[in-house]
Amino acid sequence: MEHEVSLDRVYSPSKDIVARDVMGELIIVPLASGIGNTEDEIYTLNETGRAIWDRLDGRTNLREIAKSLAREFDAPPGEIELDIQGLIGELFHRRMVIAV
Amino acid sequence: MTEDFTTQQEIQDFSLWDRMKEKRACYSFTIELTARCNNNCAHCYINLPAGDKEAKERELSVPQIMDIADQAVRLGALWCNITGGEPLIRLDFPEVYLGLKKKGLLVSVMTNATLITRDHIDLFKKYPPRDIEITVYGATRETYETVSRRPGSYDAFMRGLNLLLDAGIKVRLKAMAIHSNLHEIQKIAEFSRAFTKDYYRFDPQLHLRMDHNPARNEEIRRERLTPEEIVRLEQSDGERKNALEKGCDTLIVPDFCKTGCNHLFHCGTGNGDFVVGPDGMFRLCMSLCHPDCVYDLKSGTLEDAWQHFIPKVRDMRTNNQEFLKTCRVCPIINLCLWCPAHADLETGRLDGRVEYFCRVAHARAKALGYTGDQP
Ligand code: SF4
Ligand code: SF4
């Protein structure tokens, strides 16, 4: 699925997955078919991924999320924007997030 | 893209397992939706008639099941196994299945497949199970129905199986090796392997009834293979033979027979998973139903069962000298079905010795060429 991730758009977790916190780790369990390659798979997000995921509230666009993360982690917004685009591209491709 | 943000793992390779084990977290559970079944297999340790009203009344409601699942998820559970009796006999099965999936659990279903409908197929296609595990009672109509004791069940089974396979749903087949199907167990293996290439297993050891029904226990005993039949069967099955040989090396643990404690439990019971009976009784493992080892989740919490009740059970001890001198220090215990749970089902005592198990274990040890001291 080709999709250009736009920083001006709002993304939210898809209803076809369930995100859970297990012992402090975020895991994504496919709920509906077509996510992941087999029924036996679950997904985890790395730390950066988790920080971004936690801010996907279905209201805030990616640019705003980048700004808040840049402030919180004292990191250059440009770099964070790249990370966000990378993560959202990956999650969108896996059908784990949708563009609102 | 600067890096991969998501890591995709098969559940068995999940790196969290190690940490979860360390913290004694719960990672899976089995829920017996019902003890009722539309078949009437003689070897079954749980089945009650499909129309058994009292059994039906005792069954947990959907909200009660969801409440237990919520508690299990809070303890970390990632995988749930729905079984019975025959779970599809409950008309609210779809609600339970989807409810569990929506809690972020990977869900497996164990069924005889005879009640699979197109609605189930639609459900499984949209919300895939981790797998559907089906028991094959016979490879021919005659044998299948000798075991299931229900005319028409073979056709229903084949129909259900084909519906699942045609829809591309992941199916795993297994069999119980019993007297009534022993003559065609190879055929059952071929049949099963043809459908599930990577998976087929058979179990030659029958457990007695959880309700201790004496007449039904007699039927199970009649279906049990002799030690010689079990060994012959295992030796003829390459995979199983290898597993036993490997188990023989790793499981005949010298420290087990040398640890001089009088604890009853030396197995993994209560570590990481649990079972809920149709009536909401919590068990540490499938066969452990001694009254001192079960906990009522209708009046207590899973958290309490997990944190307080399990350690209490695992700390149970015995001063039965016969046990302490035999099974407790047995060097071939890992070839034996003996464990406190099975001992209780057979003898009514968690530390009882079971002659039949002993004969099977010794026959296995002999076949594997094990010559160490044996009680
Ligand atoms: S089909 Fe399964 S649950 Fe039903 S009677 Fe047979 S063994 Fe028991
Ligand atoms: S029943 Fe026999 S073989 Fe099994 S553990 Fe006891 S002594 Fe060992």
CSV table of C-alpha atoms and ligand atoms in Angstrom, one decimal:
chain,number,residue,atom,x,y,z
A,1,MET,CA,0.0,0.0,0.0
A,2,GLU,CA,1.7,3.2,-1.2
A,3,HIS,CA,1.2,6.1,1.2
A,4,GLU,CA,3.1,9.3,1.6
A,5,VAL,CA,3.3,10.1,5.3
A,6,SER,CA,2.4,13.8,5.8
A,7,LEU,CA,3.5,15.6,8.9
A,8,ASP,CA,0.3,17.7,8.7
A,9,ARG,CA,-1.9,14.7,9.1
A,10,VAL,CA,-3.4,13.1,12.1
A,11,TYR,CA,-2.9,9.3,12.5
A,12,SER,CA,-4.4,7.0,15.0
A,13,PRO,CA,-4.0,3.3,16.0
A,14,SER,CA,-6.1,1.1,13.8
A,15,LYS,CA,-9.1,-0.8,15.2
A,16,ASP,CA,-7.7,-3.9,13.7
A,17,ILE,CA,-5.0,-4.3,16.3
A,18,VAL,CA,-4.8,-4.2,20.1
A,19,ALA,CA,-2.0,-2.4,21.7
A,20,ARG,CA,-1.0,-3.6,25.2
A,21,ASP,CA,1.5,-2.8,27.8
A,22,VAL,CA,3.1,-5.9,29.1
A,23,MET,CA,5.7,-5.4,31.8
A,24,GLY,CA,6.5,-1.9,30.6
A,25,GLU,CA,6.8,-3.0,26.9
A,26,LEU,CA,4.4,-2.0,24.3
A,27,ILE,CA,3.2,-4.9,22.2
A,28,ILE,CA,0.8,-4.9,19.3
A,29,VAL,CA,-1.4,-7.9,18.8
A,30,PRO,CA,-3.1,-8.3,15.4
A,31,LEU,CA,-6.9,-8.6,15.8
A,32,ALA,CA,-8.2,-8.7,12.3
A,33,SER,CA,-6.8,-10.6,9.4
A,34,GLY,CA,-4.3,-9.1,7.0
A,35,ILE,CA,-2.0,-7.8,9.7
A,36,GLY,CA,1.4,-9.5,9.9
A,37,ASN,CA,2.3,-12.6,8.1
A,38,THR,CA,1.1,-15.3,10.4
A,39,GLU,CA,-1.4,-15.7,13.2
A,40,ASP,CA,1.4,-16.4,15.6
A,41,GLU,CA,3.0,-13.0,15.5
A,42,ILE,CA,3.0,-10.1,17.8
A,43,TYR,CA,5.0,-6.9,17.5
A,44,THR,CA,6.9,-4.8,19.9
A,45,LEU,CA,8.0,-1.1,19.5
A,46,ASN,CA,11.4,0.2,20.4
A,47,GLU,CA,11.7,3.1,22.8
A,48,THR,CA,11.5,5.8,20.1
A,49,GLY,CA,8.5,4.0,18.6
A,50,ARG,CA,6.8,3.8,21.9
A,51,ALA,CA,7.2,7.5,22.7
A,52,ILE,CA,5.6,8.4,19.3
A,53,TRP,CA,2.9,5.8,19.6
A,54,ASP,CA,1.8,7.1,23.0
A,55,ARG,CA,1.1,10.4,21.4
A,56,LEU,CA,-1.1,9.1,18.5
A,57,ASP,CA,-4.3,10.4,20.1
A,58,GLY,CA,-6.3,10.8,16.9
A,59,ARG,CA,-6.3,14.6,17.3
A,60,THR,CA,-2.7,15.8,17.2
A,61,ASN,CA,-0.9,16.0,13.8
A,62,LEU,CA,2.6,14.5,13.4
A,63,ARG,CA,4.3,17.9,13.3
A,64,GLU,CA,2.8,18.8,16.7
A,65,ILE,CA,3.9,15.4,18.1
A,66,ALA,CA,7.4,16.0,16.7
A,67,LYS,CA,7.5,19.4,18.5
A,68,SER,CA,6.4,18.0,21.8
A,69,LEU,CA,9.0,15.2,21.6
A,70,ALA,CA,11.7,17.6,20.6
A,71,ARG,CA,11.0,19.6,23.7
A,72,GLU,CA,10.8,16.6,25.9
A,73,PHE,CA,13.9,14.9,24.7
A,74,ASP,CA,15.8,18.1,23.9
A,75,ALA,CA,16.5,16.8,20.4
A,76,PRO,CA,16.5,18.6,17.0
A,77,PRO,CA,12.9,18.6,15.6
A,78,GLY,CA,14.2,17.7,12.1
A,79,GLU,CA,15.6,14.4,13.3
A,80,ILE,CA,12.5,13.6,15.3
A,81,GLU,CA,10.3,14.3,12.3
A,82,LEU,CA,12.3,11.8,10.2
A,83,ASP,CA,11.8,9.2,12.9
A,84,ILE,CA,8.1,9.9,13.1
A,85,GLN,CA,7.8,9.6,9.3
A,86,GLY,CA,9.7,6.4,9.4
A,87,LEU,CA,7.6,4.8,12.1
A,88,ILE,CA,4.3,5.9,10.8
A,89,GLY,CA,5.3,4.7,7.3
A,90,GLU,CA,6.1,1.3,8.7
A,91,LEU,CA,3.0,1.1,10.8
A,92,PHE,CA,0.8,2.3,8.0
A,93,HIS,CA,2.3,-0.3,5.7
A,94,ARG,CA,1.5,-2.9,8.3
A,95,ARG,CA,-2.1,-1.5,8.7
A,96,MET,CA,-1.5,-0.8,12.3
A,97,VAL,CA,-2.3,2.9,12.1
A,98,ILE,CA,-4.8,4.8,9.9
A,99,ALA,CA,-4.8,8.4,8.7
A,100,VAL,CA,-7.7,10.2,10.3
B,1,MET,CA,14.0,5.7,7.4
B,2,THR,CA,16.5,5.8,10.2
B,3,GLU,CA,15.7,2.4,11.7
B,4,ASP,CA,13.1,-0.3,12.1
B,5,PHE,CA,10.7,0.7,14.8
B,6,THR,CA,8.7,-2.5,15.1
B,7,THR,CA,10.0,-5.9,15.9
B,8,GLN,CA,7.9,-8.7,14.7
B,9,GLN,CA,8.2,-12.0,16.5
B,10,GLU,CA,6.6,-15.4,16.6
B,11,ILE,CA,5.0,-15.7,20.0
B,12,GLN,CA,7.4,-18.5,21.0
B,13,ASP,CA,10.5,-16.3,20.2
B,14,PHE,CA,9.1,-13.3,22.1
B,15,SER,CA,11.9,-11.8,24.2
B,16,LEU,CA,9.6,-10.8,26.9
B,17,TRP,CA,9.1,-14.4,27.9
B,18,ASP,CA,12.4,-14.5,29.8
B,19,ARG,CA,11.6,-11.5,31.8
B,20,MET,CA,8.0,-12.7,32.4
B,21,LYS,CA,9.4,-16.0,33.6
B,22,GLU,CA,11.7,-14.3,36.0
B,23,LYS,CA,8.9,-12.3,37.5
B,24,ARG,CA,6.5,-15.3,37.6
B,25,ALA,CA,4.1,-13.5,35.3
B,26,CYS,CA,1.2,-15.3,33.7
B,27,TYR,CA,1.6,-15.7,29.9
B,28,SER,CA,-1.2,-18.0,28.9
B,29,PHE,CA,-4.4,-19.7,30.1
B,30,THR,CA,-6.9,-22.3,29.1
B,31,ILE,CA,-10.6,-21.9,29.5
B,32,GLU,CA,-12.9,-24.8,29.4
B,33,LEU,CA,-16.1,-23.3,28.2
B,34,THR,CA,-18.1,-26.3,28.9
B,35,ALA,CA,-17.8,-29.9,30.0
B,36,ARG,CA,-20.6,-30.9,27.6
B,37,CYS,CA,-20.0,-32.5,24.3
B,38,ASN,CA,-22.1,-33.6,21.3
B,39,ASN,CA,-19.8,-36.7,21.0
B,40,ASN,CA,-19.6,-39.4,23.6
B,41,CYS,CA,-16.1,-40.7,23.4
B,42,ALA,CA,-15.4,-43.5,25.9
B,43,HIS,CA,-11.8,-42.3,26.6
B,44,CYS,CA,-12.8,-38.7,27.5
B,45,TYR,CA,-11.9,-37.3,30.9
B,46,ILE,CA,-14.5,-34.5,30.9
B,47,ASN,CA,-17.5,-35.0,28.6
B,48,LEU,CA,-21.0,-34.8,29.9
B,49,PRO,CA,-24.1,-35.1,27.6
B,50,ALA,CA,-24.8,-32.1,25.3
B,51,GLY,CA,-28.2,-31.6,27.0
B,52,ASP,CA,-27.0,-31.9,30.6
B,53,LYS,CA,-29.0,-29.1,32.2
B,54,GLU,CA,-27.1,-29.0,35.5
B,55,ALA,CA,-23.8,-28.8,33.7
B,56,LYS,CA,-25.1,-26.0,31.6
B,57,GLU,CA,-26.3,-24.0,34.6
B,58,ARG,CA,-22.9,-24.3,36.2
B,59,GLU,CA,-21.1,-22.7,33.2
B,60,LEU,CA,-19.7,-19.3,33.5
B,61,SER,CA,-21.5,-16.5,31.6
B,62,VAL,CA,-19.8,-14.4,29.0
B,63,PRO,CA,-19.4,-11.4,31.4
B,64,GLN,CA,-17.8,-13.7,34.0
B,65,ILE,CA,-15.4,-15.1,31.4
B,66,MET,CA,-14.5,-11.6,30.2
B,67,ASP,CA,-13.9,-10.5,33.8
B,68,ILE,CA,-11.5,-13.4,34.3
B,69,ALA,CA,-9.8,-12.6,30.9
B,70,ASP,CA,-9.4,-9.0,32.0
B,71,GLN,CA,-7.7,-10.2,35.2
B,72,ALA,CA,-5.5,-12.5,33.2
B,73,VAL,CA,-4.5,-9.8,30.8
B,74,ARG,CA,-3.5,-7.6,33.7
B,75,LEU,CA,-1.2,-10.4,34.9
B,76,GLY,CA,0.4,-10.4,31.4
B,77,ALA,CA,-1.4,-13.2,29.6
B,78,LEU,CA,-0.8,-13.1,25.8
B,79,TRP,CA,-2.3,-16.4,24.7
B,80,CYS,CA,-5.5,-18.1,25.5
B,81,ASN,CA,-6.7,-21.6,24.6
B,82,ILE,CA,-10.5,-22.2,24.4
B,83,THR,CA,-11.4,-25.8,25.0
B,84,GLY,CA,-14.2,-28.0,26.5
B,85,GLY,CA,-15.9,-30.5,26.3
B,86,GLU,CA,-16.8,-29.2,22.9
B,87,PRO,CA,-16.6,-25.4,23.1
B,88,LEU,CA,-18.7,-24.8,19.9
B,89,ILE,CA,-21.7,-26.4,21.7
B,90,ARG,CA,-22.2,-23.0,23.4
B,91,LEU,CA,-24.1,-20.7,21.2
B,92,ASP,CA,-22.3,-17.8,22.6
B,93,PHE,CA,-18.9,-19.1,21.5
B,94,PRO,CA,-18.5,-16.3,18.9
B,95,GLU,CA,-19.0,-13.7,21.6
B,96,VAL,CA,-16.5,-15.3,23.9
B,97,TYR,CA,-14.0,-15.8,21.1
B,98,LEU,CA,-14.2,-12.3,19.8
B,99,GLY,CA,-14.2,-10.9,23.3
B,100,LEU,CA,-11.0,-12.6,24.1
B,101,LYS,CA,-9.4,-11.5,20.8
B,102,LYS,CA,-10.4,-7.9,21.5
B,103,LYS,CA,-8.5,-8.0,24.8
B,104,GLY,CA,-5.3,-8.5,22.8
B,105,LEU,CA,-5.0,-12.2,23.3
B,106,LEU,CA,-3.8,-14.7,20.7
B,107,VAL,CA,-6.6,-17.3,20.8
B,108,SER,CA,-6.4,-21.0,20.0
B,109,VAL,CA,-9.5,-23.2,19.9
B,110,MET,CA,-9.6,-27.0,20.6
B,111,THR,CA,-12.6,-28.6,19.0
B,112,ASN,CA,-13.9,-31.8,17.4
B,113,ALA,CA,-14.8,-29.7,14.4
B,114,THR,CA,-18.2,-31.4,14.0
B,115,LEU,CA,-20.2,-28.2,14.8
B,116,ILE,CA,-18.2,-25.7,12.6
B,117,THR,CA,-20.6,-23.6,10.6
B,118,ARG,CA,-20.2,-21.0,7.9
B,119,ASP,CA,-20.7,-18.3,10.5
B,120,HIS,CA,-17.7,-19.7,12.4
B,121,ILE,CA,-15.6,-19.6,9.2
B,122,ASP,CA,-16.6,-16.0,8.6
B,123,LEU,CA,-15.6,-15.2,12.2
B,124,PHE,CA,-12.2,-17.0,11.9
B,125,LYS,CA,-11.5,-15.4,8.5
B,126,LYS,CA,-12.1,-11.9,9.8
B,127,TYR,CA,-10.4,-12.5,13.2
B,128,PRO,CA,-7.9,-15.3,12.7
B,129,PRO,CA,-7.3,-17.7,15.6
B,130,ARG,CA,-3.7,-18.6,16.5
B,131,ASP,CA,-4.8,-22.1,15.4
B,132,ILE,CA,-7.6,-24.6,15.6
B,133,GLU,CA,-6.6,-27.8,17.1
B,134,ILE,CA,-8.7,-30.8,16.1
B,135,THR,CA,-8.6,-34.3,17.4
B,136,VAL,CA,-9.0,-37.0,14.8
B,137,TYR,CA,-10.6,-40.1,16.3
B,138,GLY,CA,-10.4,-42.3,13.3
B,139,ALA,CA,-9.4,-42.1,9.6
B,140,THR,CA,-12.5,-44.1,8.6
B,141,ARG,CA,-16.1,-43.6,9.4
B,142,GLU,CA,-16.3,-46.9,11.2
B,143,THR,CA,-13.5,-46.3,13.6
B,144,TYR,CA,-14.3,-42.6,14.1
B,145,GLU,CA,-17.8,-43.4,15.1
B,146,THR,CA,-16.7,-46.4,17.3
B,147,VAL,CA,-14.8,-43.8,19.3
B,148,SER,CA,-17.2,-40.9,19.2
B,149,ARG,CA,-20.2,-43.2,19.8
B,150,ARG,CA,-22.4,-40.9,17.7
B,151,PRO,CA,-23.7,-41.8,14.3
B,152,GLY,CA,-23.1,-39.1,11.7
B,153,SER,CA,-20.2,-37.6,13.6
B,154,TYR,CA,-17.6,-38.6,11.0
B,155,ASP,CA,-19.4,-36.8,8.2
B,156,ALA,CA,-19.8,-33.8,10.4
B,157,PHE,CA,-16.1,-33.8,11.3
B,158,MET,CA,-15.1,-34.1,7.7
B,159,ARG,CA,-17.4,-31.3,6.7
B,160,GLY,CA,-16.1,-29.0,9.5
B,161,LEU,CA,-12.5,-29.8,8.7
B,162,ASN,CA,-13.0,-29.1,5.0
B,163,LEU,CA,-14.7,-25.8,5.7
B,164,LEU,CA,-11.7,-24.7,7.8
B,165,LEU,CA,-9.1,-26.0,5.3
B,166,ASP,CA,-10.9,-24.4,2.3
B,167,ALA,CA,-11.0,-21.1,4.1
B,168,GLY,CA,-7.2,-21.3,4.7
B,169,ILE,CA,-7.6,-21.3,8.5
B,170,LYS,CA,-4.6,-22.7,10.4
B,171,VAL,CA,-5.5,-26.2,11.6
B,172,ARG,CA,-3.5,-28.6,13.7
B,173,LEU,CA,-4.5,-32.2,14.0
B,174,LYS,CA,-3.8,-34.6,16.8
B,175,ALA,CA,-5.0,-38.0,17.9
B,176,MET,CA,-5.4,-40.1,21.0
B,177,ALA,CA,-4.1,-43.6,20.6
B,178,ILE,CA,-6.6,-45.9,22.2
B,179,HIS,CA,-7.7,-49.5,21.8
B,180,SER,CA,-10.6,-48.5,19.6
B,181,ASN,CA,-8.4,-46.8,17.0
B,182,LEU,CA,-5.0,-48.5,17.5
B,183,HIS,CA,-5.5,-50.7,14.4
B,184,GLU,CA,-5.6,-47.6,12.2
B,185,ILE,CA,-3.3,-45.2,14.1
B,186,GLN,CA,-0.8,-45.1,11.2
B,187,LYS,CA,-3.7,-44.2,8.8
B,188,ILE,CA,-4.7,-41.5,11.2
B,189,ALA,CA,-1.2,-40.2,11.2
B,190,GLU,CA,-1.0,-40.1,7.4
B,191,PHE,CA,-4.4,-38.5,7.2
B,192,SER,CA,-3.4,-35.8,9.8
B,193,ARG,CA,0.0,-35.2,8.3
B,194,ALA,CA,-1.6,-34.7,4.8
B,195,PHE,CA,-3.5,-31.7,6.2
B,196,THR,CA,-1.0,-30.2,8.6
B,197,LYS,CA,2.4,-30.8,7.3
B,198,ASP,CA,4.3,-29.3,10.1
B,199,TYR,CA,2.3,-30.6,13.0
B,200,TYR,CA,0.8,-33.9,14.1
B,201,ARG,CA,1.0,-35.5,17.5
B,202,PHE,CA,-0.6,-38.4,19.2
B,203,ASP,CA,-1.0,-39.0,22.9
B,204,PRO,CA,-1.1,-42.6,24.1
B,205,GLN,CA,-1.8,-41.9,27.7
B,206,LEU,CA,-5.3,-41.4,28.9
B,207,HIS,CA,-6.2,-39.5,32.0
B,208,LEU,CA,-9.0,-40.6,34.3
B,209,ARG,CA,-12.1,-38.5,34.7
B,210,MET,CA,-12.0,-35.2,36.6
B,211,ASP,CA,-15.4,-36.0,38.1
B,212,HIS,CA,-14.1,-39.3,39.3
B,213,ASN,CA,-17.2,-41.1,37.8
B,214,PRO,CA,-16.3,-44.8,38.4
B,215,ALA,CA,-18.3,-46.2,35.5
B,216,ARG,CA,-16.7,-43.8,33.1
B,217,ASN,CA,-13.2,-44.4,34.6
B,218,GLU,CA,-13.7,-48.1,33.8
B,219,GLU,CA,-14.4,-47.2,30.2
B,220,ILE,CA,-11.2,-45.2,30.1
B,221,ARG,CA,-9.2,-48.0,31.6
B,222,ARG,CA,-10.6,-50.3,28.9
B,223,GLU,CA,-9.4,-47.9,26.2
B,224,ARG,CA,-5.9,-47.6,27.6
B,225,LEU,CA,-3.1,-49.2,25.6
B,226,THR,CA,-0.9,-51.7,27.4
B,227,PRO,CA,2.7,-50.6,28.2
B,228,GLU,CA,4.0,-52.8,25.4
B,229,GLU,CA,1.5,-51.3,22.9
B,230,ILE,CA,2.6,-47.8,23.9
B,231,VAL,CA,6.3,-48.6,23.5
B,232,ARG,CA,5.8,-50.3,20.2
B,233,LEU,CA,3.9,-47.3,18.9
B,234,GLU,CA,6.4,-44.8,20.2
B,235,GLN,CA,9.3,-46.8,18.7
B,236,SER,CA,7.6,-46.8,15.3
B,237,ASP,CA,7.1,-43.1,15.3
B,238,GLY,CA,10.5,-41.4,14.5
B,239,GLU,CA,9.6,-38.0,15.9
B,240,ARG,CA,8.2,-39.3,19.2
B,241,LYS,CA,11.1,-41.7,19.7
B,242,ASN,CA,13.6,-38.8,19.3
B,243,ALA,CA,11.6,-36.7,21.7
B,244,LEU,CA,11.6,-39.4,24.3
B,245,GLU,CA,15.3,-40.1,23.8
B,246,LYS,CA,16.0,-36.4,24.1
B,247,GLY,CA,13.7,-36.2,27.1
B,248,CYS,CA,15.5,-39.2,28.6
B,249,ASP,CA,18.8,-37.3,28.5
B,250,THR,CA,17.6,-34.0,29.7
B,251,LEU,CA,14.7,-35.0,32.0
B,252,ILE,CA,16.1,-37.8,34.0
B,253,VAL,CA,17.6,-35.2,36.2
B,254,PRO,CA,20.0,-36.5,38.8
B,255,ASP,CA,19.2,-33.6,41.1
B,256,PHE,CA,15.6,-34.6,41.2
B,257,CYS,CA,16.1,-37.9,42.9
B,258,LYS,CA,18.9,-36.5,45.0
B,259,THR,CA,17.1,-33.4,46.4
B,260,GLY,CA,16.0,-34.6,49.7
B,261,CYS,CA,12.8,-32.6,50.2
B,262,ASN,CA,9.3,-33.8,50.7
B,263,HIS,CA,7.6,-31.4,48.4
B,264,LEU,CA,4.9,-32.9,46.2
B,265,PHE,CA,5.3,-30.6,43.2
B,266,HIS,CA,8.5,-30.6,41.2
B,267,CYS,CA,7.0,-29.8,37.8
B,268,GLY,CA,6.1,-26.5,36.3
B,269,THR,CA,2.5,-26.5,37.5
B,270,GLY,CA,1.4,-22.9,38.3
B,271,ASN,CA,4.4,-21.4,36.5
B,272,GLY,CA,3.2,-19.1,33.7
B,273,ASP,CA,-0.2,-20.6,32.9
B,274,PHE,CA,-3.4,-21.8,34.5
B,275,VAL,CA,-6.8,-23.4,33.6
B,276,VAL,CA,-10.3,-22.3,34.3
B,277,GLY,CA,-13.0,-25.0,34.5
B,278,PRO,CA,-16.5,-24.5,33.1
B,279,ASP,CA,-17.7,-23.5,36.5
B,280,GLY,CA,-15.0,-20.9,37.2
B,281,MET,CA,-12.7,-23.2,39.3
B,282,PHE,CA,-9.1,-22.2,38.9
B,283,ARG,CA,-6.6,-25.0,38.4
B,284,LEU,CA,-2.8,-24.8,38.2
B,285,CYS,CA,-2.8,-27.2,35.3
B,286,MET,CA,-5.2,-29.3,33.3
B,287,SER,CA,-5.3,-32.5,35.5
B,288,LEU,CA,-4.8,-31.0,39.0
B,289,CYS,CA,-8.4,-31.0,40.4
B,290,HIS,CA,-7.8,-32.2,44.0
B,291,PRO,CA,-10.1,-30.1,46.2
B,292,ASP,CA,-7.1,-28.6,48.1
B,293,CYS,CA,-5.6,-27.4,44.8
B,294,VAL,CA,-8.5,-25.6,43.2
B,295,TYR,CA,-9.6,-22.0,43.8
B,296,ASP,CA,-13.1,-20.6,43.0
B,297,LEU,CA,-12.7,-17.5,40.8
B,298,LYS,CA,-16.4,-16.7,41.3
B,299,SER,CA,-15.8,-15.7,44.8
B,300,GLY,CA,-12.1,-14.7,44.7
B,301,THR,CA,-9.7,-13.0,42.3
B,302,LEU,CA,-7.2,-14.3,39.9
B,303,GLU,CA,-4.6,-12.0,41.4
B,304,ASP,CA,-5.1,-13.7,44.8
B,305,ALA,CA,-5.0,-17.2,43.2
B,306,TRP,CA,-1.8,-16.3,41.3
B,307,GLN,CA,0.0,-14.5,44.1
B,308,HIS,CA,-1.1,-16.5,47.2
B,309,PHE,CA,-2.9,-19.7,46.3
B,310,ILE,CA,-0.3,-21.1,43.8
B,311,PRO,CA,2.7,-20.7,46.2
B,312,LYS,CA,0.6,-22.5,48.9
B,313,VAL,CA,-0.2,-25.4,46.6
B,314,ARG,CA,3.4,-25.6,45.3
B,315,ASP,CA,4.6,-25.8,48.9
B,316,MET,CA,2.4,-28.9,49.7
B,317,ARG,CA,4.4,-31.7,51.3
B,318,THR,CA,3.9,-35.3,52.2
B,319,ASN,CA,5.3,-37.7,54.8
B,320,ASN,CA,4.1,-40.8,53.0
B,321,GLN,CA,7.2,-43.1,53.3
B,322,GLU,CA,6.1,-45.3,50.4
B,323,PHE,CA,6.0,-42.3,48.1
B,324,LEU,CA,9.3,-40.8,49.5
B,325,LYS,CA,11.1,-44.1,48.8
B,326,THR,CA,9.6,-44.6,45.3
B,327,CYS,CA,8.2,-42.0,43.0
B,328,ARG,CA,9.8,-39.1,44.9
B,329,VAL,CA,13.3,-40.4,44.1
B,330,CYS,CA,12.5,-42.2,40.9
B,331,PRO,CA,15.3,-41.8,38.3
B,332,ILE,CA,12.9,-42.6,35.4
B,333,ILE,CA,10.1,-40.2,36.5
B,334,ASN,CA,10.4,-38.3,33.3
B,335,LEU,CA,9.3,-41.4,31.3
B,336,CYS,CA,6.4,-41.7,33.6
B,337,LEU,CA,3.0,-40.1,33.6
B,338,TRP,CA,3.2,-39.9,37.3
B,339,CYS,CA,2.7,-36.5,38.9
B,340,PRO,CA,0.6,-35.5,41.9
B,341,ALA,CA,-2.3,-34.5,39.7
B,342,HIS,CA,-2.5,-37.8,37.9
B,343,ALA,CA,-1.8,-39.7,41.1
B,344,ASP,CA,-4.8,-38.0,42.6
B,345,LEU,CA,-7.0,-38.9,39.6
B,346,GLU,CA,-6.0,-42.5,39.8
B,347,THR,CA,-5.8,-43.1,43.6
B,348,GLY,CA,-7.5,-40.2,45.3
B,349,ARG,CA,-4.1,-39.2,46.8
B,350,LEU,CA,-1.6,-36.7,45.5
B,351,ASP,CA,1.2,-39.0,46.6
B,352,GLY,CA,-0.3,-42.3,45.4
B,353,ARG,CA,1.7,-44.7,43.3
B,354,VAL,CA,0.1,-45.9,40.1
B,355,GLU,CA,0.9,-49.4,38.9
B,356,TYR,CA,0.0,-48.8,35.3
B,357,PHE,CA,2.1,-45.7,35.0
B,358,CYS,CA,5.0,-47.6,36.6
B,359,ARG,CA,4.7,-50.4,34.0
B,360,VAL,CA,4.6,-47.9,31.1
B,361,ALA,CA,7.7,-46.0,32.4
B,362,HIS,CA,9.7,-49.2,32.9
B,363,ALA,CA,8.7,-50.5,29.5
B,364,ARG,CA,9.9,-47.2,28.0
B,365,ALA,CA,13.2,-47.2,30.0
B,366,LYS,CA,13.8,-50.7,28.7
B,367,ALA,CA,13.2,-49.8,25.1
B,368,LEU,CA,15.5,-46.8,25.4
B,369,GLY,CA,18.2,-49.0,26.9
B,370,TYR,CA,18.2,-47.2,30.2
B,371,THR,CA,19.8,-49.4,32.8
B,372,GLY,CA,20.1,-47.2,35.9
B,373,ASP,CA,18.6,-48.1,39.3
B,374,GLN,CA,14.8,-48.1,39.2
B,375,PRO,CA,12.4,-48.4,42.1
C,1,SF4,S1,-15.1,-35.1,21.2
C,1,SF4,FE1,-13.6,-34.5,22.7
C,1,SF4,S2,-14.7,-33.5,24.4
C,1,SF4,FE2,-16.2,-34.7,23.1
C,1,SF4,S3,-16.4,-36.6,24.0
C,1,SF4,FE3,-14.8,-36.8,22.5
C,1,SF4,S4,-12.9,-36.4,23.6
C,1,SF4,FE4,-14.5,-35.7,24.9
C,2,SF4,S1,5.1,-44.7,39.1
C,2,SF4,FE1,7.0,-45.9,39.0
C,2,SF4,S2,8.1,-45.1,37.3
C,2,SF4,FE2,6.5,-43.6,37.8
C,2,SF4,S3,7.5,-42.2,39.1
C,2,SF4,FE3,6.6,-43.7,40.5
C,2,SF4,S4,8.2,-45.2,40.8
C,2,SF4,FE4,8.9,-44.0,39.0
